[in-house]
Amino acid sequence: MKRILFTVAAAVISTAAFTPVAQAQHHPRTEVIVVQKAPPPLRREAVPAARRGYEWIPGYWNWNGRRYTWVKGHYEKVRVGYVYARPEWRQRDNGWVMERGGWQRGDRDRDGIPNRMDRDRDNDGVPNRADARPNNPNRY
């Protein structure tokens, strides 16, 4: 009898071990933080030497429920086809609202046109095909 129970238990455990587990899906943070008190001015940070393949993400003020706390800047690995939008506090009717920022797909100059279709990336009025410096917003 013990042998049968042991065999059934082993079969159940081995079946459970190979059952695929639903992977957690990445969902951007959707919490909305509204604070009545304005955030302090941004701190000046010493930016370390540039690192190939990494982008410097500047620090920002975060709200912990009672007060603002400084989140230090850091390097993050560049994601091809994405642009980093820094977190920002914006004043609205009901107070200060935190826009989380993060990696966003494709629009470097934030003009609403995806990079793959953008004919004037730096918005200087000169189409990319005729622009010697298509990523430089200063014409001369």
Short mmCIF file of N, CA and C in Angstrom, two decimals:
data_model
loop_
_atom_site.label_atom_id
_atom_site.label_comp_id
_atom_site.label_asym_id
_atom_site.label_seq_id
_atom_site.Cartn_x
_atom_site.Cartn_y
_atom_site.Cartn_z
N MET A 1 0.81 -1.19 0.00
CA MET A 1 0.00 0.00 0.00
C MET A 1 0.86 1.26 0.00
N LYS A 2 1.92 1.23 0.84
CA LYS A 2 2.82 2.38 0.90
C LYS A 2 3.50 2.60 -0.45
N ARG A 3 3.81 1.51 -1.10
CA ARG A 3 4.49 1.61 -2.40
C ARG A 3 3.58 2.30 -3.43
N ILE A 4 2.30 2.00 -3.43
CA ILE A 4 1.36 2.61 -4.37
C ILE A 4 1.23 4.11 -4.08
N LEU A 5 1.06 4.46 -2.79
CA LEU A 5 0.95 5.87 -2.42
C LEU A 5 2.23 6.64 -2.80
N PHE A 6 3.36 6.03 -2.55
CA PHE A 6 4.64 6.66 -2.88
C PHE A 6 4.75 6.88 -4.39
N THR A 7 4.35 5.90 -5.19
CA THR A 7 4.41 6.01 -6.64
C THR A 7 3.47 7.10 -7.15
N VAL A 8 2.25 7.17 -6.62
CA VAL A 8 1.28 8.19 -7.03
C VAL A 8 1.80 9.58 -6.65
N ALA A 9 2.34 9.72 -5.44
CA ALA A 9 2.87 11.01 -4.99
C ALA A 9 4.03 11.44 -5.87
N ALA A 10 4.91 10.52 -6.22
CA ALA A 10 6.05 10.84 -7.08
C ALA A 10 5.57 11.28 -8.46
N ALA A 11 4.54 10.62 -8.98
CA ALA A 11 4.00 10.98 -10.30
C ALA A 11 3.39 12.38 -10.27
N VAL A 12 2.65 12.70 -9.22
CA VAL A 12 2.01 14.02 -9.10
C VAL A 12 3.07 15.11 -8.98
N ILE A 13 4.07 14.88 -8.17
CA ILE A 13 5.13 15.88 -7.98
C ILE A 13 5.92 16.08 -9.27
N SER A 14 6.25 15.02 -9.96
CA SER A 14 7.02 15.16 -11.21
C SER A 14 6.19 15.85 -12.29
N THR A 15 4.87 15.60 -12.33
CA THR A 15 4.01 16.27 -13.29
C THR A 15 3.95 17.76 -12.98
N ALA A 16 3.83 18.11 -11.71
CA ALA A 16 3.76 19.52 -11.31
C ALA A 16 5.07 20.23 -11.62
N ALA A 17 6.18 19.53 -11.53
CA ALA A 17 7.48 20.15 -11.78
C ALA A 17 7.64 20.55 -13.24
N PHE A 18 6.99 19.86 -14.16
CA PHE A 18 7.15 20.16 -15.58
C PHE A 18 5.96 20.92 -16.17
N THR A 19 4.99 21.31 -15.34
CA THR A 19 3.86 22.09 -15.82
C THR A 19 4.34 23.51 -16.08
N PRO A 20 4.05 24.05 -17.27
CA PRO A 20 4.50 25.41 -17.56
C PRO A 20 3.84 26.42 -16.62
N VAL A 21 4.63 27.35 -16.16
CA VAL A 21 4.14 28.39 -15.25
C VAL A 21 3.86 29.63 -16.09
N ALA A 22 2.75 30.28 -15.83
CA ALA A 22 2.44 31.51 -16.56
C ALA A 22 3.47 32.56 -16.18
N GLN A 23 4.10 33.15 -17.19
CA GLN A 23 5.12 34.14 -16.93
C GLN A 23 4.48 35.47 -16.59
N ALA A 24 5.12 36.18 -15.67
CA ALA A 24 4.61 37.49 -15.29
C ALA A 24 4.82 38.45 -16.45
N GLN A 25 3.79 39.19 -16.77
CA GLN A 25 3.90 40.16 -17.85
C GLN A 25 4.30 41.50 -17.28
N HIS A 26 5.12 42.22 -18.05
CA HIS A 26 5.57 43.52 -17.60
C HIS A 26 4.49 44.55 -17.88
N HIS A 27 4.04 45.21 -16.83
CA HIS A 27 3.08 46.29 -16.97
C HIS A 27 3.71 47.55 -16.40
N PRO A 28 3.66 48.64 -17.16
CA PRO A 28 4.22 49.87 -16.63
C PRO A 28 3.45 50.31 -15.39
N ARG A 29 4.12 51.03 -14.53
CA ARG A 29 3.46 51.51 -13.33
C ARG A 29 2.31 52.43 -13.71
N THR A 30 1.16 52.19 -13.13
CA THR A 30 0.00 53.01 -13.44
C THR A 30 -0.45 53.83 -12.25
N GLU A 31 0.26 53.73 -11.13
CA GLU A 31 -0.15 54.51 -9.98
C GLU A 31 0.04 56.00 -10.27
N VAL A 32 -0.90 56.79 -9.77
CA VAL A 32 -0.82 58.24 -9.95
C VAL A 32 -0.51 58.85 -8.60
N ILE A 33 0.56 59.60 -8.54
CA ILE A 33 0.97 60.26 -7.31
C ILE A 33 0.62 61.73 -7.44
N VAL A 34 -0.23 62.22 -6.53
CA VAL A 34 -0.59 63.64 -6.50
C VAL A 34 -0.22 64.18 -5.13
N VAL A 35 0.57 65.26 -5.13
CA VAL A 35 1.06 65.86 -3.88
C VAL A 35 0.71 67.33 -3.91
N GLN A 36 0.27 67.87 -2.76
CA GLN A 36 -0.09 69.28 -2.68
C GLN A 36 1.14 70.19 -2.59
N LYS A 37 2.22 69.67 -2.03
CA LYS A 37 3.45 70.44 -1.82
C LYS A 37 4.37 70.30 -3.03
N ALA A 38 4.91 71.41 -3.51
CA ALA A 38 5.80 71.38 -4.67
C ALA A 38 7.10 70.63 -4.35
N PRO A 39 7.67 69.93 -5.34
CA PRO A 39 8.94 69.23 -5.09
C PRO A 39 10.09 70.23 -4.96
N PRO A 40 11.16 69.87 -4.23
CA PRO A 40 12.33 70.74 -4.15
C PRO A 40 12.99 70.87 -5.52
N PRO A 41 13.87 71.86 -5.69
CA PRO A 41 14.58 71.96 -6.97
C PRO A 41 15.48 70.74 -7.17
N LEU A 42 15.73 70.41 -8.44
CA LEU A 42 16.59 69.26 -8.74
C LEU A 42 17.99 69.49 -8.19
N ARG A 43 18.62 68.43 -7.76
CA ARG A 43 19.99 68.51 -7.27
C ARG A 43 20.96 68.46 -8.43
N ARG A 44 22.10 69.07 -8.25
CA ARG A 44 23.16 68.96 -9.25
C ARG A 44 23.92 67.68 -8.95
N GLU A 45 24.08 66.87 -9.96
CA GLU A 45 24.80 65.60 -9.80
C GLU A 45 26.05 65.62 -10.66
N ALA A 46 27.10 65.06 -10.12
CA ALA A 46 28.30 64.87 -10.92
C ALA A 46 28.07 63.65 -11.80
N VAL A 47 28.09 63.88 -13.10
CA VAL A 47 27.86 62.78 -14.04
C VAL A 47 29.19 62.07 -14.28
N PRO A 48 29.27 60.77 -13.98
CA PRO A 48 30.52 60.04 -14.21
C PRO A 48 30.85 59.97 -15.70
N ALA A 49 32.05 59.55 -16.00
CA ALA A 49 32.50 59.42 -17.39
C ALA A 49 31.53 58.54 -18.18
N ALA A 50 31.35 58.90 -19.44
CA ALA A 50 30.41 58.16 -20.30
C ALA A 50 30.85 56.71 -20.46
N ARG A 51 29.89 55.83 -20.58
CA ARG A 51 30.15 54.40 -20.78
C ARG A 51 29.50 53.98 -22.08
N ARG A 52 30.25 53.31 -22.92
CA ARG A 52 29.73 52.86 -24.21
C ARG A 52 28.58 51.89 -24.00
N GLY A 53 27.47 52.14 -24.73
CA GLY A 53 26.32 51.25 -24.65
C GLY A 53 25.40 51.54 -23.48
N TYR A 54 25.69 52.61 -22.72
CA TYR A 54 24.87 52.96 -21.56
C TYR A 54 24.46 54.42 -21.65
N GLU A 55 23.32 54.74 -21.06
CA GLU A 55 22.83 56.12 -21.04
C GLU A 55 22.69 56.56 -19.59
N TRP A 56 23.11 57.79 -19.32
CA TRP A 56 23.00 58.34 -17.97
C TRP A 56 21.55 58.72 -17.71
N ILE A 57 21.00 58.19 -16.63
CA ILE A 57 19.64 58.49 -16.21
C ILE A 57 19.76 59.43 -15.01
N PRO A 58 19.37 60.70 -15.16
CA PRO A 58 19.55 61.65 -14.07
C PRO A 58 18.64 61.36 -12.89
N GLY A 59 19.04 61.84 -11.71
CA GLY A 59 18.25 61.65 -10.50
C GLY A 59 16.98 62.48 -10.50
N TYR A 60 16.09 62.18 -9.56
CA TYR A 60 14.82 62.91 -9.46
C TYR A 60 14.28 62.78 -8.03
N TRP A 61 13.32 63.65 -7.70
CA TRP A 61 12.66 63.59 -6.40
C TRP A 61 11.47 62.64 -6.49
N ASN A 62 11.40 61.70 -5.55
CA ASN A 62 10.30 60.76 -5.47
C ASN A 62 9.51 61.05 -4.20
N TRP A 63 8.23 60.72 -4.18
CA TRP A 63 7.39 60.92 -3.01
C TRP A 63 7.20 59.58 -2.32
N ASN A 64 7.52 59.51 -1.00
CA ASN A 64 7.40 58.24 -0.30
C ASN A 64 6.13 58.13 0.55
N GLY A 65 5.22 59.08 0.38
CA GLY A 65 3.98 59.05 1.15
C GLY A 65 3.94 60.14 2.20
N ARG A 66 5.12 60.60 2.65
CA ARG A 66 5.19 61.65 3.65
C ARG A 66 6.07 62.81 3.24
N ARG A 67 7.10 62.51 2.45
CA ARG A 67 8.04 63.56 2.05
C ARG A 67 8.75 63.15 0.77
N TYR A 68 9.46 64.11 0.19
CA TYR A 68 10.23 63.85 -1.01
C TYR A 68 11.56 63.20 -0.63
N THR A 69 11.98 62.23 -1.42
CA THR A 69 13.28 61.61 -1.24
C THR A 69 14.01 61.63 -2.58
N TRP A 70 15.31 61.83 -2.54
CA TRP A 70 16.11 61.92 -3.76
C TRP A 70 16.49 60.52 -4.24
N VAL A 71 16.25 60.26 -5.53
CA VAL A 71 16.68 59.01 -6.17
C VAL A 71 17.88 59.38 -7.02
N LYS A 72 19.03 58.79 -6.73
CA LYS A 72 20.27 59.13 -7.43
C LYS A 72 20.24 58.72 -8.89
N GLY A 73 20.98 59.47 -9.70
CA GLY A 73 21.13 59.12 -11.11
C GLY A 73 21.98 57.87 -11.26
N HIS A 74 21.85 57.22 -12.41
CA HIS A 74 22.60 55.98 -12.65
C HIS A 74 22.68 55.72 -14.15
N TYR A 75 23.52 54.78 -14.54
CA TYR A 75 23.60 54.36 -15.93
C TYR A 75 22.67 53.18 -16.17
N GLU A 76 22.03 53.17 -17.34
CA GLU A 76 21.22 52.03 -17.77
C GLU A 76 21.64 51.65 -19.17
N LYS A 77 21.56 50.38 -19.46
CA LYS A 77 21.93 49.87 -20.78
C LYS A 77 20.96 50.44 -21.82
N VAL A 78 21.51 50.93 -22.92
CA VAL A 78 20.70 51.51 -23.98
C VAL A 78 19.83 50.44 -24.61
N ARG A 79 18.59 50.78 -24.88
CA ARG A 79 17.65 49.86 -25.53
C ARG A 79 17.43 50.38 -26.94
N VAL A 80 17.81 49.60 -27.93
CA VAL A 80 17.69 50.00 -29.33
C VAL A 80 16.24 50.26 -29.68
N GLY A 81 15.97 51.41 -30.31
CA GLY A 81 14.62 51.76 -30.71
C GLY A 81 13.82 52.44 -29.62
N TYR A 82 14.45 52.69 -28.46
CA TYR A 82 13.76 53.31 -27.34
C TYR A 82 14.49 54.59 -26.93
N VAL A 83 13.74 55.47 -26.30
CA VAL A 83 14.27 56.73 -25.78
C VAL A 83 13.86 56.82 -24.33
N TYR A 84 14.77 57.31 -23.47
CA TYR A 84 14.45 57.41 -22.06
C TYR A 84 13.82 58.76 -21.76
N ALA A 85 12.66 58.76 -21.13
CA ALA A 85 12.00 59.98 -20.68
C ALA A 85 12.15 60.03 -19.17
N ARG A 86 12.80 61.08 -18.67
CA ARG A 86 13.05 61.16 -17.23
C ARG A 86 11.75 61.41 -16.46
N PRO A 87 11.66 60.93 -15.22
CA PRO A 87 10.48 61.22 -14.41
C PRO A 87 10.39 62.72 -14.14
N GLU A 88 9.17 63.24 -14.16
CA GLU A 88 8.98 64.68 -13.94
C GLU A 88 7.75 64.93 -13.10
N TRP A 89 7.82 66.00 -12.32
CA TRP A 89 6.66 66.49 -11.58
C TRP A 89 6.03 67.60 -12.40
N ARG A 90 4.70 67.53 -12.60
CA ARG A 90 3.98 68.56 -13.35
C ARG A 90 2.86 69.10 -12.48
N GLN A 91 2.71 70.42 -12.50
CA GLN A 91 1.66 71.03 -11.70
C GLN A 91 0.35 70.96 -12.45
N ARG A 92 -0.67 70.44 -11.78
CA ARG A 92 -2.02 70.33 -12.34
C ARG A 92 -2.98 71.04 -11.40
N ASP A 93 -4.27 70.99 -11.72
CA ASP A 93 -5.28 71.67 -10.90
C ASP A 93 -5.33 71.14 -9.48
N ASN A 94 -5.17 69.82 -9.32
CA ASN A 94 -5.31 69.21 -8.00
C ASN A 94 -4.00 69.06 -7.24
N GLY A 95 -2.90 69.58 -7.77
CA GLY A 95 -1.61 69.49 -7.09
C GLY A 95 -0.50 69.10 -8.04
N TRP A 96 0.57 68.55 -7.51
CA TRP A 96 1.73 68.13 -8.30
C TRP A 96 1.59 66.65 -8.62
N VAL A 97 1.70 66.31 -9.90
CA VAL A 97 1.52 64.93 -10.38
C VAL A 97 2.84 64.40 -10.90
N MET A 98 3.20 63.19 -10.49
CA MET A 98 4.44 62.56 -10.92
C MET A 98 4.19 61.79 -12.20
N GLU A 99 4.94 62.12 -13.25
CA GLU A 99 4.92 61.33 -14.47
C GLU A 99 6.17 60.47 -14.45
N ARG A 100 6.00 59.16 -14.35
CA ARG A 100 7.08 58.23 -14.08
C ARG A 100 8.19 58.21 -15.13
N GLY A 101 7.88 58.46 -16.37
CA GLY A 101 8.93 58.38 -17.39
C GLY A 101 9.31 56.93 -17.66
N GLY A 102 10.55 56.70 -18.09
CA GLY A 102 11.03 55.36 -18.40
C GLY A 102 11.34 55.23 -19.88
N TRP A 103 11.61 54.01 -20.31
CA TRP A 103 11.94 53.76 -21.73
C TRP A 103 10.67 53.78 -22.55
N GLN A 104 10.68 54.61 -23.61
CA GLN A 104 9.53 54.72 -24.49
C GLN A 104 9.96 54.43 -25.91
N ARG A 105 9.08 53.80 -26.65
CA ARG A 105 9.41 53.41 -28.01
C ARG A 105 9.55 54.62 -28.91
N GLY A 106 10.62 54.72 -29.61
CA GLY A 106 10.91 55.47 -30.79
C GLY A 106 10.90 56.93 -31.05
N ASP A 107 10.28 57.84 -30.37
CA ASP A 107 10.21 59.22 -30.83
C ASP A 107 11.25 60.08 -30.13
N ARG A 108 12.46 60.17 -30.71
CA ARG A 108 13.57 60.88 -30.09
C ARG A 108 13.29 62.35 -29.84
N ASP A 109 12.71 63.01 -30.83
CA ASP A 109 12.48 64.45 -30.69
C ASP A 109 11.10 64.78 -30.14
N ARG A 110 10.32 63.77 -29.82
CA ARG A 110 9.01 63.91 -29.19
C ARG A 110 8.07 64.83 -29.95
N ASP A 111 8.08 64.70 -31.28
CA ASP A 111 7.18 65.52 -32.09
C ASP A 111 5.95 64.73 -32.54
N GLY A 112 5.80 63.50 -32.05
CA GLY A 112 4.65 62.68 -32.38
C GLY A 112 4.83 61.81 -33.60
N ILE A 113 5.97 61.94 -34.28
CA ILE A 113 6.24 61.13 -35.47
C ILE A 113 7.30 60.10 -35.11
N PRO A 114 7.03 58.79 -35.28
CA PRO A 114 8.04 57.79 -34.95
C PRO A 114 9.32 58.01 -35.76
N ASN A 115 10.46 57.70 -35.17
CA ASN A 115 11.76 57.94 -35.81
C ASN A 115 11.84 57.33 -37.21
N ARG A 116 11.29 56.13 -37.41
CA ARG A 116 11.41 55.47 -38.71
C ARG A 116 10.68 56.23 -39.80
N MET A 117 9.73 57.11 -39.44
CA MET A 117 8.98 57.88 -40.43
C MET A 117 9.32 59.36 -40.40
N ASP A 118 10.15 59.77 -39.46
CA ASP A 118 10.47 61.19 -39.27
C ASP A 118 11.41 61.67 -40.37
N ARG A 119 11.02 62.70 -41.09
CA ARG A 119 11.83 63.24 -42.18
C ARG A 119 12.65 64.45 -41.75
N ASP A 120 12.42 64.93 -40.51
CA ASP A 120 13.19 66.05 -39.96
C ASP A 120 13.36 65.81 -38.47
N ARG A 121 14.33 64.94 -38.13
CA ARG A 121 14.49 64.49 -36.74
C ARG A 121 14.77 65.61 -35.77
N ASP A 122 15.54 66.63 -36.18
CA ASP A 122 15.91 67.67 -35.23
C ASP A 122 15.01 68.91 -35.31
N ASN A 123 13.98 68.87 -36.16
CA ASN A 123 13.00 69.95 -36.27
C ASN A 123 13.63 71.30 -36.58
N ASP A 124 14.67 71.31 -37.41
CA ASP A 124 15.30 72.58 -37.77
C ASP A 124 14.79 73.10 -39.11
N GLY A 125 13.81 72.41 -39.71
CA GLY A 125 13.24 72.86 -40.96
C GLY A 125 13.92 72.31 -42.20
N VAL A 126 15.03 71.58 -42.03
CA VAL A 126 15.76 71.00 -43.16
C VAL A 126 15.52 69.49 -43.15
N PRO A 127 15.00 68.92 -44.26
CA PRO A 127 14.78 67.47 -44.28
C PRO A 127 16.08 66.70 -44.06
N ASN A 128 16.00 65.54 -43.46
CA ASN A 128 17.19 64.74 -43.14
C ASN A 128 18.06 64.49 -44.37
N ARG A 129 17.45 64.23 -45.53
CA ARG A 129 18.23 63.90 -46.73
C ARG A 129 19.11 65.06 -47.18
N ALA A 130 18.74 66.31 -46.82
CA ALA A 130 19.52 67.48 -47.23
C ALA A 130 20.29 68.08 -46.06
N ASP A 131 20.15 67.49 -44.88
CA ASP A 131 20.77 68.04 -43.67
C ASP A 131 22.10 67.34 -43.41
N ALA A 132 23.17 68.12 -43.32
CA ALA A 132 24.49 67.53 -43.04
C ALA A 132 24.54 66.96 -41.63
N ARG A 133 23.77 67.54 -40.73
CA ARG A 133 23.72 67.06 -39.34
C ARG A 133 22.26 66.86 -38.93
N PRO A 134 21.65 65.73 -39.28
CA PRO A 134 20.21 65.54 -39.05
C PRO A 134 19.81 65.40 -37.59
N ASN A 135 20.76 65.24 -36.67
CA ASN A 135 20.42 65.11 -35.26
C ASN A 135 20.77 66.36 -34.47
N ASN A 136 21.24 67.42 -35.14
CA ASN A 136 21.64 68.64 -34.48
C ASN A 136 20.57 69.71 -34.67
N PRO A 137 19.87 70.11 -33.58
CA PRO A 137 18.80 71.10 -33.73
C PRO A 137 19.31 72.50 -34.02
N ASN A 138 20.61 72.77 -33.84
CA ASN A 138 21.18 74.09 -34.14
C ASN A 138 21.66 74.07 -35.58
N ARG A 139 21.08 74.90 -36.41
CA ARG A 139 21.39 74.84 -37.84
C ARG A 139 22.83 75.12 -38.15
N TYR A 140 23.42 76.12 -37.55
CA TYR A 140 24.79 76.49 -37.91
C TYR A 140 25.69 76.46 -36.72
#
